[in-house]
CSV table of C-alpha atoms in Angstrom, one decimal:
chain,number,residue,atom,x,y,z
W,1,UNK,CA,8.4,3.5,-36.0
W,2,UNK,CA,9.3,3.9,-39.7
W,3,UNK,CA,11.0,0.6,-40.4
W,4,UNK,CA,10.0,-3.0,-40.7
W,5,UNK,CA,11.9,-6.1,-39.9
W,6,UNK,CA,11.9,-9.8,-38.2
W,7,UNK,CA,12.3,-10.1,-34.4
W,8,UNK,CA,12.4,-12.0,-31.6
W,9,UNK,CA,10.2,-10.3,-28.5
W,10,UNK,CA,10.3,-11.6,-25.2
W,11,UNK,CA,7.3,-10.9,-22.6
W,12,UNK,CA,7.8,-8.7,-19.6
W,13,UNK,CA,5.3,-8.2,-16.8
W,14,UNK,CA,5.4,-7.9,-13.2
W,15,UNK,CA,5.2,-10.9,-10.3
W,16,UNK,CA,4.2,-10.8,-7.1
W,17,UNK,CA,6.4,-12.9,-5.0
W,18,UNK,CA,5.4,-14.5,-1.7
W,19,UNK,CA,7.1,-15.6,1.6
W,20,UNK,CA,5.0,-17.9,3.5
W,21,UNK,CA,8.3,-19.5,5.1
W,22,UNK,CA,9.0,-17.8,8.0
W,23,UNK,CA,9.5,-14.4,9.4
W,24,UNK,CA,13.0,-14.1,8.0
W,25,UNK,CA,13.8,-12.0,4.7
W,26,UNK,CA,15.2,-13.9,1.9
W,27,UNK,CA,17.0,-12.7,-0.8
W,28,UNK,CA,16.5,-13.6,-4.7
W,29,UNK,CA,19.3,-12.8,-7.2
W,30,UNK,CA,18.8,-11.9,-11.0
W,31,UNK,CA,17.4,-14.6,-13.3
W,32,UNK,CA,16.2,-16.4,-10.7
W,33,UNK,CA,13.6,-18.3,-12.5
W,34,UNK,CA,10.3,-19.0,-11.8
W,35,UNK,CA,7.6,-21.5,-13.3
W,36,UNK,CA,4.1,-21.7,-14.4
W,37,UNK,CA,2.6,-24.7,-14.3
W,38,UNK,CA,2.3,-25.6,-17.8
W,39,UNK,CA,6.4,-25.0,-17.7
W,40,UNK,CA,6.7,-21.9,-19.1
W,41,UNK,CA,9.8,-19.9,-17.1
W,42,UNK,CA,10.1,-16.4,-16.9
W,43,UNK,CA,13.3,-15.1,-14.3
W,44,UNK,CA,13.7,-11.8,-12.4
W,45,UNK,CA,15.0,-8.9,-14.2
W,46,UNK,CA,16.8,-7.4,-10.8
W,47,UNK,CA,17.7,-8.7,-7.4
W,48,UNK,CA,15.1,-8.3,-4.4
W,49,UNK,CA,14.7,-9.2,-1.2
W,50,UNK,CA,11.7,-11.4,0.1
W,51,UNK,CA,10.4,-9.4,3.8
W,52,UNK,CA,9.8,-12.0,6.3
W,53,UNK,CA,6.9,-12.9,7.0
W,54,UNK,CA,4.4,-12.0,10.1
W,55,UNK,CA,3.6,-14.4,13.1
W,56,UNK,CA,0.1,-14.0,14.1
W,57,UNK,CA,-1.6,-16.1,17.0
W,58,UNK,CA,0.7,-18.4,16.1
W,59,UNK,CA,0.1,-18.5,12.2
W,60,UNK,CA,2.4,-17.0,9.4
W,61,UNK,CA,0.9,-14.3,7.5
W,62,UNK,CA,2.5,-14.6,3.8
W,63,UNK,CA,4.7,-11.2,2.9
W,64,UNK,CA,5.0,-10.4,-0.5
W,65,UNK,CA,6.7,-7.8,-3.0
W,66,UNK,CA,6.3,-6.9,-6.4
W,67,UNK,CA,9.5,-7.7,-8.9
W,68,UNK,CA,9.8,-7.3,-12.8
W,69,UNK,CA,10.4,-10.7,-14.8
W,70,UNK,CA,11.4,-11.7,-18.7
W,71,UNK,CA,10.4,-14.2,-20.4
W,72,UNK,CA,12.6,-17.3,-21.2
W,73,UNK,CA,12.1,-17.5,-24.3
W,74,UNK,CA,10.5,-14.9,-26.9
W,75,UNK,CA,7.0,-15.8,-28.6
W,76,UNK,CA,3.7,-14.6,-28.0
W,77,UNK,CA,3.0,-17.5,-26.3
W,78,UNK,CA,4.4,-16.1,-22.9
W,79,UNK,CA,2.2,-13.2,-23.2
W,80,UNK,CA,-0.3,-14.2,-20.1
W,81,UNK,CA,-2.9,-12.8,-17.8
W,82,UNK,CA,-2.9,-13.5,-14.3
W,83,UNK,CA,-1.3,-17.2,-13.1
W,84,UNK,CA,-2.1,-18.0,-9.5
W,85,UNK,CA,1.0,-19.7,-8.7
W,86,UNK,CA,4.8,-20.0,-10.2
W,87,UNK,CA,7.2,-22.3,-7.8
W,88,UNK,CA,11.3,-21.6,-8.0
W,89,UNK,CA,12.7,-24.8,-9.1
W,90,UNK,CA,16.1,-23.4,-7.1
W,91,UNK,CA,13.9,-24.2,-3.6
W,92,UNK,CA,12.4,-27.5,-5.3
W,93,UNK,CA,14.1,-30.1,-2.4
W,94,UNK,CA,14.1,-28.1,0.2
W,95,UNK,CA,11.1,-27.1,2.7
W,96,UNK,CA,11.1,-23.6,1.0
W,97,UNK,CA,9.9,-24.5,-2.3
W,98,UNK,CA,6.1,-25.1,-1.0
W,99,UNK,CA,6.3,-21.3,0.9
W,100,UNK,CA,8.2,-19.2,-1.6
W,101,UNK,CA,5.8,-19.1,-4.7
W,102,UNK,CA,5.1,-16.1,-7.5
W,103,UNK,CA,1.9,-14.7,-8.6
W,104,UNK,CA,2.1,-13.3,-12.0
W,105,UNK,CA,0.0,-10.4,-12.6
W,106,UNK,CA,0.0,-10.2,-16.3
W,107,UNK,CA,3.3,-10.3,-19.2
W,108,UNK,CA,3.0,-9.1,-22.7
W,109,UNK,CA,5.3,-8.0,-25.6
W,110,UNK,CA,6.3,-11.4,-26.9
W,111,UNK,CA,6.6,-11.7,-30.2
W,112,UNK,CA,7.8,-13.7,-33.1
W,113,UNK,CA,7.8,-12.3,-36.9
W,114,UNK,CA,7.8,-9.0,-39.2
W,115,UNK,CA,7.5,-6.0,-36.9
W,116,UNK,CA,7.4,-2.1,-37.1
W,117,UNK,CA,10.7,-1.1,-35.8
W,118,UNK,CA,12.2,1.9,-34.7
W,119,UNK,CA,14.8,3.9,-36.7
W,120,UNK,CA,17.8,6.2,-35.5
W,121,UNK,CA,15.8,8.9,-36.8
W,122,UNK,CA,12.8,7.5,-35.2
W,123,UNK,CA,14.6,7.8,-32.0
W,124,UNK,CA,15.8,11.3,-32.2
W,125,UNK,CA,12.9,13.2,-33.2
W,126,UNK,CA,10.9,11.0,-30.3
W,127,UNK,CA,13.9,12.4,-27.6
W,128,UNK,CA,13.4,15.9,-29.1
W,129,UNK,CA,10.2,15.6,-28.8
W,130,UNK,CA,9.4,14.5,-24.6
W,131,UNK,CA,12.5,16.9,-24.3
W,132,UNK,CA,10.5,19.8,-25.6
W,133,UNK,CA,7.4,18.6,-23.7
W,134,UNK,CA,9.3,18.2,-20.5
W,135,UNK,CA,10.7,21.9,-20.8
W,136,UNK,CA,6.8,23.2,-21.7
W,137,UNK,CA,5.1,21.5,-18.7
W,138,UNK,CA,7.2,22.2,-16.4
W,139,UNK,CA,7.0,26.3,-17.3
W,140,UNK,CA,3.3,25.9,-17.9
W,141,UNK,CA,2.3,23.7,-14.8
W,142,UNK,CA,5.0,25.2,-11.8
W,143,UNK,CA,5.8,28.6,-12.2
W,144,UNK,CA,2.4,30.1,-12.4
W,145,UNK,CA,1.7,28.2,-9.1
W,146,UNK,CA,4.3,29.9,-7.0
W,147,UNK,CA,3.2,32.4,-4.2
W,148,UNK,CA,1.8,35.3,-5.1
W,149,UNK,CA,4.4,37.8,-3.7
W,150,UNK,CA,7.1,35.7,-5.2
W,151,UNK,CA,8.9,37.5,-8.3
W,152,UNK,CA,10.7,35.2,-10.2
W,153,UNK,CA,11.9,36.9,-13.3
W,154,UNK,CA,12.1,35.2,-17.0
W,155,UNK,CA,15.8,34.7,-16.9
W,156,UNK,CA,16.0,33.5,-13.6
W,157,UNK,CA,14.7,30.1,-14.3
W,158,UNK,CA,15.5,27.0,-16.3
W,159,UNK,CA,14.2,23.8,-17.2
W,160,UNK,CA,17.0,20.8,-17.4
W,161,UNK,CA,16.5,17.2,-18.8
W,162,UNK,CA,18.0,14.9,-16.4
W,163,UNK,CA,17.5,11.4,-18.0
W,164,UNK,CA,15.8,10.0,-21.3
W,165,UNK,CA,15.2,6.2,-21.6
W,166,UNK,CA,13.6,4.5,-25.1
W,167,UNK,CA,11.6,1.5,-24.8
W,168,UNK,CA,12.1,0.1,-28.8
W,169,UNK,CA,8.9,-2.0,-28.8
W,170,UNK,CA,6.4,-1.3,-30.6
W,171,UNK,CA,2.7,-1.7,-29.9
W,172,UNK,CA,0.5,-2.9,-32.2
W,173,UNK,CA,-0.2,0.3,-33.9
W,174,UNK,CA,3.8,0.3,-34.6
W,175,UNK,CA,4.5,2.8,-32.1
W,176,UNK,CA,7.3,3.2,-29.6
W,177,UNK,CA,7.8,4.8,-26.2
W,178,UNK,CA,10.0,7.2,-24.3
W,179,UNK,CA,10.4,8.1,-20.7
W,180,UNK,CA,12.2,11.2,-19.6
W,181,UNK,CA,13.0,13.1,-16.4
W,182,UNK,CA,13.8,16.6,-16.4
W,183,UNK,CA,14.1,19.4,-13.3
W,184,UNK,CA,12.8,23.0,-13.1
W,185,UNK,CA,15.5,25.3,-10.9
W,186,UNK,CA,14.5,29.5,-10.4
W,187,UNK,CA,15.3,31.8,-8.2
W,188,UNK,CA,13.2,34.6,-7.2
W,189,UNK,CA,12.7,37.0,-4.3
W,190,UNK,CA,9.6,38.3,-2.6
W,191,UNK,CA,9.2,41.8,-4.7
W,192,UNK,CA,7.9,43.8,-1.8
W,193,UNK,CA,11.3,43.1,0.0
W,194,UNK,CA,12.7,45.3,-3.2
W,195,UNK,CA,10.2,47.8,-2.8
W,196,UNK,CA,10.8,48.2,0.8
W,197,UNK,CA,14.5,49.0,-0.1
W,198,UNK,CA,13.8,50.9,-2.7
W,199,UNK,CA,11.6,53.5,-0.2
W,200,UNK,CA,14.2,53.4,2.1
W,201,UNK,CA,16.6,54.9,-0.4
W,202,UNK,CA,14.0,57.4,-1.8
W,203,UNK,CA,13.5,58.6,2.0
W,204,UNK,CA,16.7,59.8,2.4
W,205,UNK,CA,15.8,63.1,0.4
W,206,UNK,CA,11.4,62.6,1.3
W,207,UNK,CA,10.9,61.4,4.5
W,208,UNK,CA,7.6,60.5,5.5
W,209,UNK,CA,6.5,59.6,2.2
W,210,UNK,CA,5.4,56.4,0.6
W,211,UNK,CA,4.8,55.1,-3.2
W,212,UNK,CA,1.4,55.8,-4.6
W,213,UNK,CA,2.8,54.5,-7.7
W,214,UNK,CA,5.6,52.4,-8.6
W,215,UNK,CA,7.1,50.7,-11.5
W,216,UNK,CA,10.2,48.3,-12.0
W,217,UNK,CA,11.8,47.4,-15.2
W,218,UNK,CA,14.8,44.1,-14.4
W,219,UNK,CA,17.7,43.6,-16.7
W,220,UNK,CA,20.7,42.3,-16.7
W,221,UNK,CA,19.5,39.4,-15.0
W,222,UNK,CA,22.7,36.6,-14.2
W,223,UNK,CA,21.8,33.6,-12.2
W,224,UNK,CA,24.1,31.0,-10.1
W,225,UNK,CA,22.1,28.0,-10.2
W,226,UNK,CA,24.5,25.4,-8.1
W,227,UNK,CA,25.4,28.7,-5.7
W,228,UNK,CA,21.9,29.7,-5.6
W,229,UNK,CA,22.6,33.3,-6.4
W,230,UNK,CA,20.8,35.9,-8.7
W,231,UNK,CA,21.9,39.6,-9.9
W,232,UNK,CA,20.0,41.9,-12.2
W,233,UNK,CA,19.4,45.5,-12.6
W,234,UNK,CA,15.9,47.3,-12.0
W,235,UNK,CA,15.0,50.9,-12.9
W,236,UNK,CA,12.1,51.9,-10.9
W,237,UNK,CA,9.9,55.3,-11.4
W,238,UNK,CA,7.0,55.8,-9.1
W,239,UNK,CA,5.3,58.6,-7.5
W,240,UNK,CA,5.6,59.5,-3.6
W,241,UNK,CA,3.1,60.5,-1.8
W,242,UNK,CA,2.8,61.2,1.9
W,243,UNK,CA,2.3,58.7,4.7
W,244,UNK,CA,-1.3,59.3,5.5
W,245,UNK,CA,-3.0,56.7,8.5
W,246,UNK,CA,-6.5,57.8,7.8
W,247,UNK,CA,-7.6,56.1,11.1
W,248,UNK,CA,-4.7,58.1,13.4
W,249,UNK,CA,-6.4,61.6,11.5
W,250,UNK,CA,-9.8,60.5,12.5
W,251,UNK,CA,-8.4,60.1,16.1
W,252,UNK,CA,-6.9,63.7,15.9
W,253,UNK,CA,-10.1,65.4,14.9
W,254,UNK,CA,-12.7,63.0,16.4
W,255,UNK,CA,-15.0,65.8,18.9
W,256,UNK,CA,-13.2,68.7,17.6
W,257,UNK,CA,-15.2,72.1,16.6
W,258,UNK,CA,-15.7,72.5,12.7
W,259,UNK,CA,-12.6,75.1,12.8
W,260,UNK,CA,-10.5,73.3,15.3
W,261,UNK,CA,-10.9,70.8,12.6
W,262,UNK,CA,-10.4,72.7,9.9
W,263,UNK,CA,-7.0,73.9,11.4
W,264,UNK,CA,-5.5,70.7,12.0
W,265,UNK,CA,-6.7,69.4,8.5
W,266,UNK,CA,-4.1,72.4,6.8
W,267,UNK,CA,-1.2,71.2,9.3
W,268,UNK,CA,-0.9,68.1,6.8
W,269,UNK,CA,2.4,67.9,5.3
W,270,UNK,CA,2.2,68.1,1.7
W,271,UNK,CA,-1.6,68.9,1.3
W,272,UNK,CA,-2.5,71.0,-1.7
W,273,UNK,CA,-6.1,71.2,-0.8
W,274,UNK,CA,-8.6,70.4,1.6
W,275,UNK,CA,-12.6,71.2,2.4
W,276,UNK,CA,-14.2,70.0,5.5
W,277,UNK,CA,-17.6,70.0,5.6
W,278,UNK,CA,-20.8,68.4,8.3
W,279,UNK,CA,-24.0,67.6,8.4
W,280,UNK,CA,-26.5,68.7,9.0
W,281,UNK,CA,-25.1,72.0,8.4
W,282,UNK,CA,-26.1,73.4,11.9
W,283,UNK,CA,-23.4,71.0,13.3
W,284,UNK,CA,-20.7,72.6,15.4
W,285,UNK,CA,-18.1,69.8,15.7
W,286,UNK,CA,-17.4,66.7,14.0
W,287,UNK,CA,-18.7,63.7,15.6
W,288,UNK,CA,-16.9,61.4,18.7
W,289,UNK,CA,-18.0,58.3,16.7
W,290,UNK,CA,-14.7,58.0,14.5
W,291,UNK,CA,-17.0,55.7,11.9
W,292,UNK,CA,-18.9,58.3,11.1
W,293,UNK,CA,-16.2,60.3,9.6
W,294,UNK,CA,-15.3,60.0,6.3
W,295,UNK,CA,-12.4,61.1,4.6
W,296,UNK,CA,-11.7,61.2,0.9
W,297,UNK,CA,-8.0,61.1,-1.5
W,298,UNK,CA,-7.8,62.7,-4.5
């Protein structure tokens, strides 16, 4: 914060509120104010409900829940650490004021006096700023941890800031805080779907064949975040190559004589070249063993 000026702080903190009454919920509206017992009041910032307690052999267990409180007054006097017990004079009369008590966990942030102070300013550049480091972690930390097969392409994604809240007091160092919430939306498609569409188009003119290479290039990419739809364009070159099951040729030629082999090695569509050889040299015929086969791609 950039500016100076006199204020009056009240604490805030956090209570834990008990029921020790019976096991029926009970409801506490705003301000309802509880007490320490040097008579310092602090009252609820929000409504809550009490649970009921639980009945044990016979004995109530206490319930309790957790509820933000302010201060009464400001001051740094109502900055405290942990107070056992808080009664709510509302009960004080009836035979709830003894069960229902609070146990204050610890306030802070009252204050009375010349303080750093955020400006306008101030508070813009701090927005800008969580707003820019919402949009980088979410890139940074979630999209490199999708699936591996997942494609999500770098228009397909975006990064929107749902809610910014500024708290305006300042620490003792002068500085201020705020809170944001932002949501990461893509949408992407498993690329080997694409691929497997894209070879069913390029077998209508080379059956049998598969990519040995393949490239894409997207553009043209339009997404439909609230429909959940996504179009772009893609230019793919690759190379084809022909669908060879190395272990289904092994089975073909397991056993065979050397030229029986040799024959059924030239019926392979597309081959440009081919040498069998065995060894020792004084083999006849390739061996029954299909492991003991090898067979090499150029």
């Amino acid at each position: 914060a950039s500016s100076h000026q006199n204020v009056s702080e009240k604490a805030t903190g956090k209570i834990l509120i008990y029921n020790n009454f019976s096991s029926t919920p009970q409801s506490l509206v705003v301000n309802t104010r509880f007490v320490t017992p040097d008579g310092k009041i602090f009252r609820l910032t929000n409504s809550i409900t009490v649970p009921g307690a639980q009945i044990k052999g016979g004995q109530i267990v206490p319930a309790s829940i957790e509820a933000k409180i302010v201060a009464d007054k400001p001051g740094p006097e109502y900055n405290l650490e942990t107070v056992d017990r808080l009664s709510i004079p509302g009960f004080k009369g009836s035979p709830k004021f003894d069960k229902f008590y609070g146990s204050l966990v610890k306030t802070s942030g009252g204050f009375i006096g010349n303080k750093a102070v955020p400006t306008d300013k101030d508070i813009a550049a701090a927005k800008g700023k969580i707003i820019e480091t919402l949009k980088s972690s979410l890139g940074v930390n979630v999209l490199p941890n999708k699936p591996n097969n997942f494609k999500i392409l770098d228009a397909a994604s975006e990064v929107r800031v749902t809610r910014t809240s500024v708290n305006k007091t300042t620490d003792e160092k002068g500085n201020f805080s705020v809170f944001g919430e932002a949501e990461l939306r893509a949408i992407g498609f498993q690329e080997k779907d694409l691929q497997s569409f894209l070879l069913t188009l390029a077998e209508k003119d080379n059956p049998s064949k598969i990519f040995k290479t393949l490239n894409l290039t997207y553009g043209e990419v339009k997404t439909n975040f609230d429909k959940g739809e996504l179009s772009f364009s893609v230019k793919a070159t690759g190379v084809l190559t022909e669908n060879f099951d190395q272990d289904s040729f092994k089975s073909q030629i397991s056993g065979k004589n050397i030229d029986l082999a040799r024959q059924t090695v030239l019926k392979i569509n597309g081959l440009s070249d081919a040498k069998v050889s065995v060894w020792p040299s004084w083999a006849s015929s390739l061996p029954k063993d299909t492991t003991r086969i090898k067979i090499l791609i150029n």
